[in-house]
PDB file of C-alpha atoms in Angstrom:
ATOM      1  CA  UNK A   1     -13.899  -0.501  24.194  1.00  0.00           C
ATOM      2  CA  UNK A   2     -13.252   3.127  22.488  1.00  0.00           C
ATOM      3  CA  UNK A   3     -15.982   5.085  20.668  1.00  0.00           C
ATOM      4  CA  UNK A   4     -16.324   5.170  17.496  1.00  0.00           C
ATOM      5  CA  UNK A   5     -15.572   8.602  15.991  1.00  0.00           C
ATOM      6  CA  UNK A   6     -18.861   8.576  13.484  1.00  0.00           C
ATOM      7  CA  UNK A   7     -17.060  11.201  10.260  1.00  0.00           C
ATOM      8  CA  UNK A   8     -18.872  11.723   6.940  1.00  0.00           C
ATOM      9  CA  UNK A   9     -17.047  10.381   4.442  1.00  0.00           C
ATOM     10  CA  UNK A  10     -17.532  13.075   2.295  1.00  0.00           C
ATOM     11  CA  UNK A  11     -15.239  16.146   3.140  1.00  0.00           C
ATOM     12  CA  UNK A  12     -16.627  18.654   1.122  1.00  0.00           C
ATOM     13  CA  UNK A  13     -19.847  18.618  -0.432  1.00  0.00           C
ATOM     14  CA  UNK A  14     -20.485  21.704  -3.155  1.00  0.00           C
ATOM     15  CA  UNK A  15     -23.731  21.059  -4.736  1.00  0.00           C
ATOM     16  CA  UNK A  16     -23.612  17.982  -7.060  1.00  0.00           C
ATOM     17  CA  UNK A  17     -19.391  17.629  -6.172  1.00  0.00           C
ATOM     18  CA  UNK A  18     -18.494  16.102  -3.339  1.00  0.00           C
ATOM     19  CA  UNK A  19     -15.026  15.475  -2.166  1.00  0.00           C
ATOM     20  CA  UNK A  20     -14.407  12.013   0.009  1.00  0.00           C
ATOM     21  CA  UNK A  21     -12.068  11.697   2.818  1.00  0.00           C
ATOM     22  CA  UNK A  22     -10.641   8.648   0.873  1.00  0.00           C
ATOM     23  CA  UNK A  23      -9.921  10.054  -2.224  1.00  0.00           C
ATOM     24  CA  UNK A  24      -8.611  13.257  -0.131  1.00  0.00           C
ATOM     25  CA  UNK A  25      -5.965  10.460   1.908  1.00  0.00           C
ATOM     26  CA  UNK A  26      -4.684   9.465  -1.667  1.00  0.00           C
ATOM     27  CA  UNK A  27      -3.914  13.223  -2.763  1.00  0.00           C
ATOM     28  CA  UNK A  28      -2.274  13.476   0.482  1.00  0.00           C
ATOM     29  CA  UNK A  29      -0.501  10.659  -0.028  1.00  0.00           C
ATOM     30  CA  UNK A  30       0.921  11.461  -3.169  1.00  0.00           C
ATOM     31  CA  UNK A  31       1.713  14.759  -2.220  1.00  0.00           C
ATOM     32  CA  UNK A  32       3.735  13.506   0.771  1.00  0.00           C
ATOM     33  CA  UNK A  33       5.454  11.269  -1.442  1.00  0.00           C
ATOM     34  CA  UNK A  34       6.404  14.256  -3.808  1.00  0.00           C
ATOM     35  CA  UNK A  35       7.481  16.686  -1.500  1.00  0.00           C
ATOM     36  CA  UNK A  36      10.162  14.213   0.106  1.00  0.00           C
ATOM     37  CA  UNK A  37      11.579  12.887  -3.777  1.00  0.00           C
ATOM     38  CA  UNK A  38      12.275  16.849  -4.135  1.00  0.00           C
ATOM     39  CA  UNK A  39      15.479  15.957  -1.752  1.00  0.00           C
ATOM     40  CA  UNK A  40      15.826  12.650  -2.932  1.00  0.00           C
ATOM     41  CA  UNK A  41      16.385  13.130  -6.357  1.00  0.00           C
ATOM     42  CA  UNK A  42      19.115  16.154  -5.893  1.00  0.00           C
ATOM     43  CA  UNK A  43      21.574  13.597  -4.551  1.00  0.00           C
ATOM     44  CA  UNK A  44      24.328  12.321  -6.658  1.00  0.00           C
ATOM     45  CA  UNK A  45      23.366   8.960  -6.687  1.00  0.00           C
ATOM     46  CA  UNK A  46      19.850   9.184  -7.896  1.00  0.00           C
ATOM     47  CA  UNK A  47      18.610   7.437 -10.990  1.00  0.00           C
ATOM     48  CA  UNK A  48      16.654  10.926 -12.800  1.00  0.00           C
ATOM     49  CA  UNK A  49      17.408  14.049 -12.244  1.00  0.00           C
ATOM     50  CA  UNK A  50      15.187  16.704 -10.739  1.00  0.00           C
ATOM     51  CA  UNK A  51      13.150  18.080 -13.960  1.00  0.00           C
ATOM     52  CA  UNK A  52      12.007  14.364 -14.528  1.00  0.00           C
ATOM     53  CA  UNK A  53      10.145  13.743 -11.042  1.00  0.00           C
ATOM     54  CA  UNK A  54       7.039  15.471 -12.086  1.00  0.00           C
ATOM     55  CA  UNK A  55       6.436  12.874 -14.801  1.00  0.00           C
ATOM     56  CA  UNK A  56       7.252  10.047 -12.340  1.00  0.00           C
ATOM     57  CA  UNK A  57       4.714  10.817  -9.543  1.00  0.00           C
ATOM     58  CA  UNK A  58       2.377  11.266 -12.775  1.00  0.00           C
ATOM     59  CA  UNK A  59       2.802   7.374 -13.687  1.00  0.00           C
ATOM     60  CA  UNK A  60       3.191   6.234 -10.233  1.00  0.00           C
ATOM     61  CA  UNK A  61      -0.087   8.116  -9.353  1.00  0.00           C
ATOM     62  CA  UNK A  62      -1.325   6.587 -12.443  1.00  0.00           C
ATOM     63  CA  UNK A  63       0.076   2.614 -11.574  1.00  0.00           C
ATOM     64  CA  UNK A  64      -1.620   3.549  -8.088  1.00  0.00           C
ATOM     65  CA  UNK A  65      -5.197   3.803  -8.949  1.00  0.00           C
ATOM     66  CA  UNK A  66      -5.350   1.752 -11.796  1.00  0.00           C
ATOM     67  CA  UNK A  67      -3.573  -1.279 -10.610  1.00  0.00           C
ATOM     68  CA  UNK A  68      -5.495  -0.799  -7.385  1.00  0.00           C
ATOM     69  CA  UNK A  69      -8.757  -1.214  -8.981  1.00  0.00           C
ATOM     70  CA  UNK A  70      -7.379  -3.809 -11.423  1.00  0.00           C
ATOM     71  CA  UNK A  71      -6.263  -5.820  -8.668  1.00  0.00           C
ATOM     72  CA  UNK A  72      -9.179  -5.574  -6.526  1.00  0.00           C
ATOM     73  CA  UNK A  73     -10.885  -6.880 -10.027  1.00  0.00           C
ATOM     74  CA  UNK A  74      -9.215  -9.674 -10.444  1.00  0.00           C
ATOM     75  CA  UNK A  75      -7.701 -10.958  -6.692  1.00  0.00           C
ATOM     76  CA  UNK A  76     -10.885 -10.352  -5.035  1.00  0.00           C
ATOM     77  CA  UNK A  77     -14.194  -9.598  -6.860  1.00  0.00           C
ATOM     78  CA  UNK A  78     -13.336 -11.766 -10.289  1.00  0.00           C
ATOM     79  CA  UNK A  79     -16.634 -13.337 -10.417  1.00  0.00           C
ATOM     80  CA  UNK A  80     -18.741 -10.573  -9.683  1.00  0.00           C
ATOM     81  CA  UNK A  81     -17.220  -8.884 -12.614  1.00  0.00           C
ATOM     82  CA  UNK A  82     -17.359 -11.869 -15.206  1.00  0.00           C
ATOM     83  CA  UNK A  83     -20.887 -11.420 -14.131  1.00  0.00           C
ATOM     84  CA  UNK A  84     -21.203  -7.991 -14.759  1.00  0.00           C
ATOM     85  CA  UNK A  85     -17.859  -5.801 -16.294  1.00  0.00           C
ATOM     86  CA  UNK A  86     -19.114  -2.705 -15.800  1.00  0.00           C
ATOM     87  CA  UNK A  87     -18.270  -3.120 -12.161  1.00  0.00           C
ATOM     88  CA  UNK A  88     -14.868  -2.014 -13.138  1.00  0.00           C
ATOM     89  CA  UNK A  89     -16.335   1.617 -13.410  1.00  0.00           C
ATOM     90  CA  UNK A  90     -17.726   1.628 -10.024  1.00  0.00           C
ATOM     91  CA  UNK A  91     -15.587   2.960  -8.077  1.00  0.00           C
ATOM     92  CA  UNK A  92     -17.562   4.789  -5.696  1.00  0.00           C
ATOM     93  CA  UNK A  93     -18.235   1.781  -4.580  1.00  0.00           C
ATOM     94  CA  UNK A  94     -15.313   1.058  -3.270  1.00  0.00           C
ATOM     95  CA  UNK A  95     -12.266  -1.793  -4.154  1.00  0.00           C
ATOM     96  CA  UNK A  96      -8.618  -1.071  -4.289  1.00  0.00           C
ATOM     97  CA  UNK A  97      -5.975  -3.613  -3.802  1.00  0.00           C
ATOM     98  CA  UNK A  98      -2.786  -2.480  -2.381  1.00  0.00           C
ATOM     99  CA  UNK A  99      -0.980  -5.872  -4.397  1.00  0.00           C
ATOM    100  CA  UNK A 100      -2.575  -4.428  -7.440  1.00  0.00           C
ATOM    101  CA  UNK A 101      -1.934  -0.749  -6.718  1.00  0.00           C
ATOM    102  CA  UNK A 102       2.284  -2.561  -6.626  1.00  0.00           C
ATOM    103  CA  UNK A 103       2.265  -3.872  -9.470  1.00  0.00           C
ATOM    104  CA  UNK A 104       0.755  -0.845 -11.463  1.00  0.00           C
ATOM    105  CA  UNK A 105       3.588   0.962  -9.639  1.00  0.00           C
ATOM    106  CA  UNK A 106       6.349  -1.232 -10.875  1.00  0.00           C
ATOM    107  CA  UNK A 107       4.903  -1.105 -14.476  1.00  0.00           C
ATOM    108  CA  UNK A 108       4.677   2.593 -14.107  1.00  0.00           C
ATOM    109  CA  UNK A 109       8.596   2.418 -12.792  1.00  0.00           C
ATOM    110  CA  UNK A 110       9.649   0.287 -15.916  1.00  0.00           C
ATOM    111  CA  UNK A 111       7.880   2.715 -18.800  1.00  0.00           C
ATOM    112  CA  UNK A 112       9.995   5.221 -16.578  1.00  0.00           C
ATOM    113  CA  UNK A 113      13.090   3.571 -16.084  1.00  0.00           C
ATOM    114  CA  UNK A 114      13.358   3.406 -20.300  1.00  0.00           C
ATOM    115  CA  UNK A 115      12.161   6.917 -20.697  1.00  0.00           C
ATOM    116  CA  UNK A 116      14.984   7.909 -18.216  1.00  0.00           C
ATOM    117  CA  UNK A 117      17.595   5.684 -19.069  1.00  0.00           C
ATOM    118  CA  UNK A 118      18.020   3.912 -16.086  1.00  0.00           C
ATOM    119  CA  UNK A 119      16.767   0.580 -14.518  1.00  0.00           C
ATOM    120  CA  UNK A 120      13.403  -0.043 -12.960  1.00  0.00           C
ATOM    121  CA  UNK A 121      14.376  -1.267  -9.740  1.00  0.00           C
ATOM    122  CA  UNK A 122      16.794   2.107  -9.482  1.00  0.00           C
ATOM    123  CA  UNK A 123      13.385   3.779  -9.602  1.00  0.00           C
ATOM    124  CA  UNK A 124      11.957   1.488  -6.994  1.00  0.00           C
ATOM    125  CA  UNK A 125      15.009   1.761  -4.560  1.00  0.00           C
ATOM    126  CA  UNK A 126      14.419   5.557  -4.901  1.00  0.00           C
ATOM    127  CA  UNK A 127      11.278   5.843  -4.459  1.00  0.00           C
ATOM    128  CA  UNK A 128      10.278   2.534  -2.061  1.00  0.00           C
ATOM    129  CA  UNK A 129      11.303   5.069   1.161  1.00  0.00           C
ATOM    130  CA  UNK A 130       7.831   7.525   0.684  1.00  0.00           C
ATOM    131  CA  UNK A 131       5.159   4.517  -1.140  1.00  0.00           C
ATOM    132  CA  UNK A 132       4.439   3.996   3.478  1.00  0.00           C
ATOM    133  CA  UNK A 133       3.055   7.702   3.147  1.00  0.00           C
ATOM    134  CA  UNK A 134       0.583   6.678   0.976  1.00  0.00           C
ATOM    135  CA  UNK A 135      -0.177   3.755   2.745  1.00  0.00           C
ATOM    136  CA  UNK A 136      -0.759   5.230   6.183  1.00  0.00           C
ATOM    137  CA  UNK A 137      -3.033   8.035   4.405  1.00  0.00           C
ATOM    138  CA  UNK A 138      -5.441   5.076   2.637  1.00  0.00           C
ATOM    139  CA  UNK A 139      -5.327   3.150   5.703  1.00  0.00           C
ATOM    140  CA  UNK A 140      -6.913   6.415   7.925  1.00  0.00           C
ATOM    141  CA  UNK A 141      -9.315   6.482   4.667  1.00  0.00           C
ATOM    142  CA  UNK A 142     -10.407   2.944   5.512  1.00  0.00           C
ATOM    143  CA  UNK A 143     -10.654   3.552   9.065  1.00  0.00           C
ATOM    144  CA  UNK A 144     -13.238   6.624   8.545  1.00  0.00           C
ATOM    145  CA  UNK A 145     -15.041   5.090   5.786  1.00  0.00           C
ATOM    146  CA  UNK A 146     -14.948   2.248   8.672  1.00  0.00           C
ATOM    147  CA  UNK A 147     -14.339  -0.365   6.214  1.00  0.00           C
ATOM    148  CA  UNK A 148     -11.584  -3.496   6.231  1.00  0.00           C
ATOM    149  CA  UNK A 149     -12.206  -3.818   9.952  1.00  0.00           C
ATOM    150  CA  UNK A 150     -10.985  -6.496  11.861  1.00  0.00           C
ATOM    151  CA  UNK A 151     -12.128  -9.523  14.321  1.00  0.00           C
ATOM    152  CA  UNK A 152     -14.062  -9.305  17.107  1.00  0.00           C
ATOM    153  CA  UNK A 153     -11.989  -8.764  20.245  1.00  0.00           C
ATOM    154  CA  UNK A 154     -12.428  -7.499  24.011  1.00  0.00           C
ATOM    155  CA  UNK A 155      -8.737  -5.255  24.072  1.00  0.00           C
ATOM    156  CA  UNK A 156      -9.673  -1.972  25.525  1.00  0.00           C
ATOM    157  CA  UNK A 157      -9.033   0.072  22.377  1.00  0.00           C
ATOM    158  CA  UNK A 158     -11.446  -2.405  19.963  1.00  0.00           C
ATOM    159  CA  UNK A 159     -14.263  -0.044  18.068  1.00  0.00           C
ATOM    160  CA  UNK A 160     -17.820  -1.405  17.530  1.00  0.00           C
ATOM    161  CA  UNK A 161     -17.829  -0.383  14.074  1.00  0.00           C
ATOM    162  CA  UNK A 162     -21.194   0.778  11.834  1.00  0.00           C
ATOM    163  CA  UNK A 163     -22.112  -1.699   9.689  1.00  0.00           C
ATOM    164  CA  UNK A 164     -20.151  -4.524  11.358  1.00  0.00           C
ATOM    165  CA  UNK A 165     -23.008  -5.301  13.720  1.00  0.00           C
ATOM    166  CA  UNK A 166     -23.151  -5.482  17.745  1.00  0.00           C
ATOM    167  CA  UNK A 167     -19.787  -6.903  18.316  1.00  0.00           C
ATOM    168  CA  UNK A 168     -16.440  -4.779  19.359  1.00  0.00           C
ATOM    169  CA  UNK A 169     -13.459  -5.680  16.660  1.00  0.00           C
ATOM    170  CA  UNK A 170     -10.212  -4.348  16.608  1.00  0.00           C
ATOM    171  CA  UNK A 171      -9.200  -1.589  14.308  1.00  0.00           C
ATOM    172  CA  UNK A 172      -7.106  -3.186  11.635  1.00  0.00           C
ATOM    173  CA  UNK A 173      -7.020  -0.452   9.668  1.00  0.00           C
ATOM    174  CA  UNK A 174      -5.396   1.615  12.572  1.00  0.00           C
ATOM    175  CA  UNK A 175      -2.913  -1.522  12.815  1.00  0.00           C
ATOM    176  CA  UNK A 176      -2.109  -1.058   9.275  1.00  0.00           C
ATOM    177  CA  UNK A 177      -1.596   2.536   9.501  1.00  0.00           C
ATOM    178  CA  UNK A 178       1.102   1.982  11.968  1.00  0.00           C
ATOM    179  CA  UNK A 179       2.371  -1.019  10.502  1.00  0.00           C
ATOM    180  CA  UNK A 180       2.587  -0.696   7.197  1.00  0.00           C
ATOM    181  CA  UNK A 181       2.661   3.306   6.982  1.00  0.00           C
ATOM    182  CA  UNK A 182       4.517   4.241   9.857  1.00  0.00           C
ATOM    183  CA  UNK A 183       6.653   1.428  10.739  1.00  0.00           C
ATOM    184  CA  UNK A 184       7.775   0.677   7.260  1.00  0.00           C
ATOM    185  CA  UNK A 185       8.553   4.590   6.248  1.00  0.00           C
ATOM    186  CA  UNK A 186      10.939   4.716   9.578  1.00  0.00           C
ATOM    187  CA  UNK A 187      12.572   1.726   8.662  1.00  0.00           C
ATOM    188  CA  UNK A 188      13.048   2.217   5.095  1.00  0.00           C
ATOM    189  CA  UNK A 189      13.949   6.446   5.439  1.00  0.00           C
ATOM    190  CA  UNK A 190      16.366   5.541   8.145  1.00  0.00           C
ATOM    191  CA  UNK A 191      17.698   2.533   6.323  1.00  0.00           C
ATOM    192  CA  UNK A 192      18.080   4.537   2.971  1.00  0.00           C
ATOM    193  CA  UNK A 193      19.546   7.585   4.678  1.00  0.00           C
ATOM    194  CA  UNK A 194      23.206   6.611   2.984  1.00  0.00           C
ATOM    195  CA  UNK A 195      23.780   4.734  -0.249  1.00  0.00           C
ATOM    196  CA  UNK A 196      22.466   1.182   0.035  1.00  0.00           C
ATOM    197  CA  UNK A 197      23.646  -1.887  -2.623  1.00  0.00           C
ATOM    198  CA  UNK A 198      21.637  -1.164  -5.556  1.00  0.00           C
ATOM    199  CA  UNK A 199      18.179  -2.840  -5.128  1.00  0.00           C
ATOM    200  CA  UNK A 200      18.717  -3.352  -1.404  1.00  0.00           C
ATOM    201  CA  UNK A 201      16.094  -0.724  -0.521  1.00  0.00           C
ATOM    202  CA  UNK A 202      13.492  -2.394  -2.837  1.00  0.00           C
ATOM    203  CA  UNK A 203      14.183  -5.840  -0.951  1.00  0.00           C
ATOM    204  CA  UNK A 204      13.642  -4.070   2.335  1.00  0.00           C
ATOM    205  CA  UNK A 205      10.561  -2.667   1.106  1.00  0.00           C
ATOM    206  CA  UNK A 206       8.602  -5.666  -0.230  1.00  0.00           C
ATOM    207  CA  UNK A 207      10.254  -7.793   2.651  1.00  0.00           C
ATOM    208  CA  UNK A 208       8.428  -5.785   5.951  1.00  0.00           C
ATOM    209  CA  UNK A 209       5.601  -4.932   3.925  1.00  0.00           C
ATOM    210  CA  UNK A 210       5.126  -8.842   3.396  1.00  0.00           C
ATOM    211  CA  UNK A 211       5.451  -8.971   6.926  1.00  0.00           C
ATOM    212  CA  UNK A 212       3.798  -6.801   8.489  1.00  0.00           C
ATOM    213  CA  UNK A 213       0.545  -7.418   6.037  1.00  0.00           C
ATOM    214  CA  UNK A 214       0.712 -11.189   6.526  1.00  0.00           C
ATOM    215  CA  UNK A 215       0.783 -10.316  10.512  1.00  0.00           C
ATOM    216  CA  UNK A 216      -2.389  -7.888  10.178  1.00  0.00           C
ATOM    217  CA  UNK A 217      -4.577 -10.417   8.390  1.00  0.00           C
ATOM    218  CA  UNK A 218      -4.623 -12.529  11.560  1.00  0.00           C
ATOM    219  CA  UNK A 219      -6.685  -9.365  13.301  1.00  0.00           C
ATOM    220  CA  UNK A 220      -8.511  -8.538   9.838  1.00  0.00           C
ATOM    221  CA  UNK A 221     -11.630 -10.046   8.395  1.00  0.00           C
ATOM    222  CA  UNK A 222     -11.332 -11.251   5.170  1.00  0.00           C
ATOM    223  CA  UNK A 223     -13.574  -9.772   2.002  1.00  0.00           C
ATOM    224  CA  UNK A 224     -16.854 -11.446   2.372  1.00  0.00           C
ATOM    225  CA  UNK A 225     -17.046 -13.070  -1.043  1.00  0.00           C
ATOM    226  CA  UNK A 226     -14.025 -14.495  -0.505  1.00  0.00           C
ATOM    227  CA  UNK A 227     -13.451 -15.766   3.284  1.00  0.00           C
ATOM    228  CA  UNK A 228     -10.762 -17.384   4.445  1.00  0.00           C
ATOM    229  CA  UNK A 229      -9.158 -19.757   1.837  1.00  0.00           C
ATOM    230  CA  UNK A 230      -7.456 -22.451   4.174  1.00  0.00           C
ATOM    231  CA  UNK A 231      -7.224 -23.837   7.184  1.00  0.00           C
ATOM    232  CA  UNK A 232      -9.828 -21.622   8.621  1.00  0.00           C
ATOM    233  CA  UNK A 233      -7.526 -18.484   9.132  1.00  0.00           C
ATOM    234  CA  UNK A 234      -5.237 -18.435   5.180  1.00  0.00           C
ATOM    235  CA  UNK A 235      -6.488 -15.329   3.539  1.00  0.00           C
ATOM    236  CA  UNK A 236      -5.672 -13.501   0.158  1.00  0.00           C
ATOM    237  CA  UNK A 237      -3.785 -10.628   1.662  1.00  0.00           C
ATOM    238  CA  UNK A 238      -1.639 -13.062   3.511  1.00  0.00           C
ATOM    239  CA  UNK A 239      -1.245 -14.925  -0.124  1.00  0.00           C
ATOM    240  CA  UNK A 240      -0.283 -12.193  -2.208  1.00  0.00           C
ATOM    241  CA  UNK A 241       2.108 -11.294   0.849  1.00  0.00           C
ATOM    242  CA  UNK A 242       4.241 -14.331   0.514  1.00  0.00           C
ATOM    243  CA  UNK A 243       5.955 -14.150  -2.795  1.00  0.00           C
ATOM    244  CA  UNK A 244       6.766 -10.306  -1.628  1.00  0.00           C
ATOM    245  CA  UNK A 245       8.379 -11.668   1.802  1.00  0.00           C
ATOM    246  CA  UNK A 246      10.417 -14.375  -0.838  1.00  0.00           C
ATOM    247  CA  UNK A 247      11.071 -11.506  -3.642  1.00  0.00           C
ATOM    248  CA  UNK A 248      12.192  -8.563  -0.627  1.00  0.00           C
ATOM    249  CA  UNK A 249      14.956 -11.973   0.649  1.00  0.00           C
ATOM    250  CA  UNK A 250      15.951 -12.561  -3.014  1.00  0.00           C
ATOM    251  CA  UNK A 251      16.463  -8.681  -3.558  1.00  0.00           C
ATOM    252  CA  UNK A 252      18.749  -8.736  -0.551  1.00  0.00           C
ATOM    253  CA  UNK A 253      20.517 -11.366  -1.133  1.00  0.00           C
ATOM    254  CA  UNK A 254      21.824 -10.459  -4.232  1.00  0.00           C
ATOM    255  CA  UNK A 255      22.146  -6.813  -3.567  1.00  0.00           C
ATOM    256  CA  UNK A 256      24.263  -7.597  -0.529  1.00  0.00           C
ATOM    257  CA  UNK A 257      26.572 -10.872  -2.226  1.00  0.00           C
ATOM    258  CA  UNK A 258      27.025  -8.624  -5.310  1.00  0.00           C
ATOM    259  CA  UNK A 259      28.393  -6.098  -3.011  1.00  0.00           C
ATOM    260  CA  UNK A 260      30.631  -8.074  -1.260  1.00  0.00           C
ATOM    261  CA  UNK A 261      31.737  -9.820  -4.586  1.00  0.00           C
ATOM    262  CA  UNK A 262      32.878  -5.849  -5.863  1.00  0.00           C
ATOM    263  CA  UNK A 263      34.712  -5.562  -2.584  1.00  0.00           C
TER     264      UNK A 263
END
């Protein structure tokens, strides 16, 4: 069993403003993801041109955070805020749903795509490559706010985390990170490195994040208020990961027999 590393979640504190760690991982994030689409969108193939990717972090940022909290809304705390609305507000309370956070991002990429004049999964296939470095960044969040932790285990590197009582559990978040942040951005920027079949890269994408998310729930505990749905082990993350594993097969399937079908 490793130590804990106890951090404040709060980064910065200046009188009555204080900064969190979490909210610093998403600015992170997001600037990751902007300074890599500087090179992206100079290449002849891209769907906007370089004087239009300030306004599309803008909505994507936007899609981000309020699809997050959206989603978190209604996948996973929908009674709680029939019960009482103004929950919605609360953010320092935590909530964020990466499935959410998706499909704020792909409504974001459509009011885009017709303000550019392109399609929305062009946008997606462009920008699918950097959405890991935001994912790696909220998953370290998680892990210092020691939140979304997992099962208990007895592997060497498990954590006994605050709040999670006496038992060691292993460090989903940390799985996550590598997973779904690192994993998926090596796979996807080496994959994307040369022209791909139009919405090829957005297949890849929502096919090993399906994966490796419905993997990671096996190690994770489940939202309290929600638990596991079947079976004793089925859990919301590993539902909403499904129909991504069956969209990411669809995308390649067509990308790639549409290819072949121009050849």
């Amino acid at each position: 069993m490793l130590t804990y590393p106890i951090i404040d979640p709060v980064a910065i504190s200046l009188g009555p403003i204080k900064v969190h760690w979490y909210g610093l991982m998403y600015l992170i994030g997001i600037g990751g993801a902007w300074l890599l689409l500087t090179k992206r969108v100079t290449r002849d193939y891209s769907p906007i041109k370089p004087e239009a990717l300030e306004d599309l972090i803008f909505y994507g940022a936007m899609g981000v955070i309020l699809g997050g909290r959206l989603g978190y809304i209604i996948f996973y705390n929908f009674p709680q805020f029939i019960a009482d609305p103004l929950i919605i507000f609360k953010v320092w309370e935590g909530g964020m749903s990466f499935h959410g956070g998706l499909l704020g991002v792909v409504f974001a990429m459509w009011l885009s795509a017709r303000k550019n004049g392109c399609t929305m999964l062009a946008l997606t296939d462009l920008i699918a490559p950097v959405v890991p470095i935001g994912l790696f960044f909220g998953r370290i969040g998680n892990f210092i706010n020691a939140e979304l932790w997992g099962r208990p285990t007895d592997v060497y590197w498990s954590f006994i985390f605050p709040g999670a009582g006496p038992l060691a559990r292993h460090p989903s978040q940390l799985y996550e990170a590598g997973l779904e942040g690192l994993a998926l951005f090596l796979i996807l920027w080496i994959y994307s490195n040369k022209q791909r079949p139009y919405m090829a890269v957005s297949g890849m994408f929502a096919l090993f994040y399906g994966i490796f998310r419905f993997i990671v729930e096996f190690y994770r505990v489940p939202d309290a208020q929600l638990g596991y749905l079947a079976m004793d082990w089925l859990t919301m993350g590993q539902i909403l990961s499904t129909p991504m594993i069956i969209l990411g097969l669809i995308l390649l399937s067509l990308a790639y027999r549409k290819n072949s079908t121009k050849n």
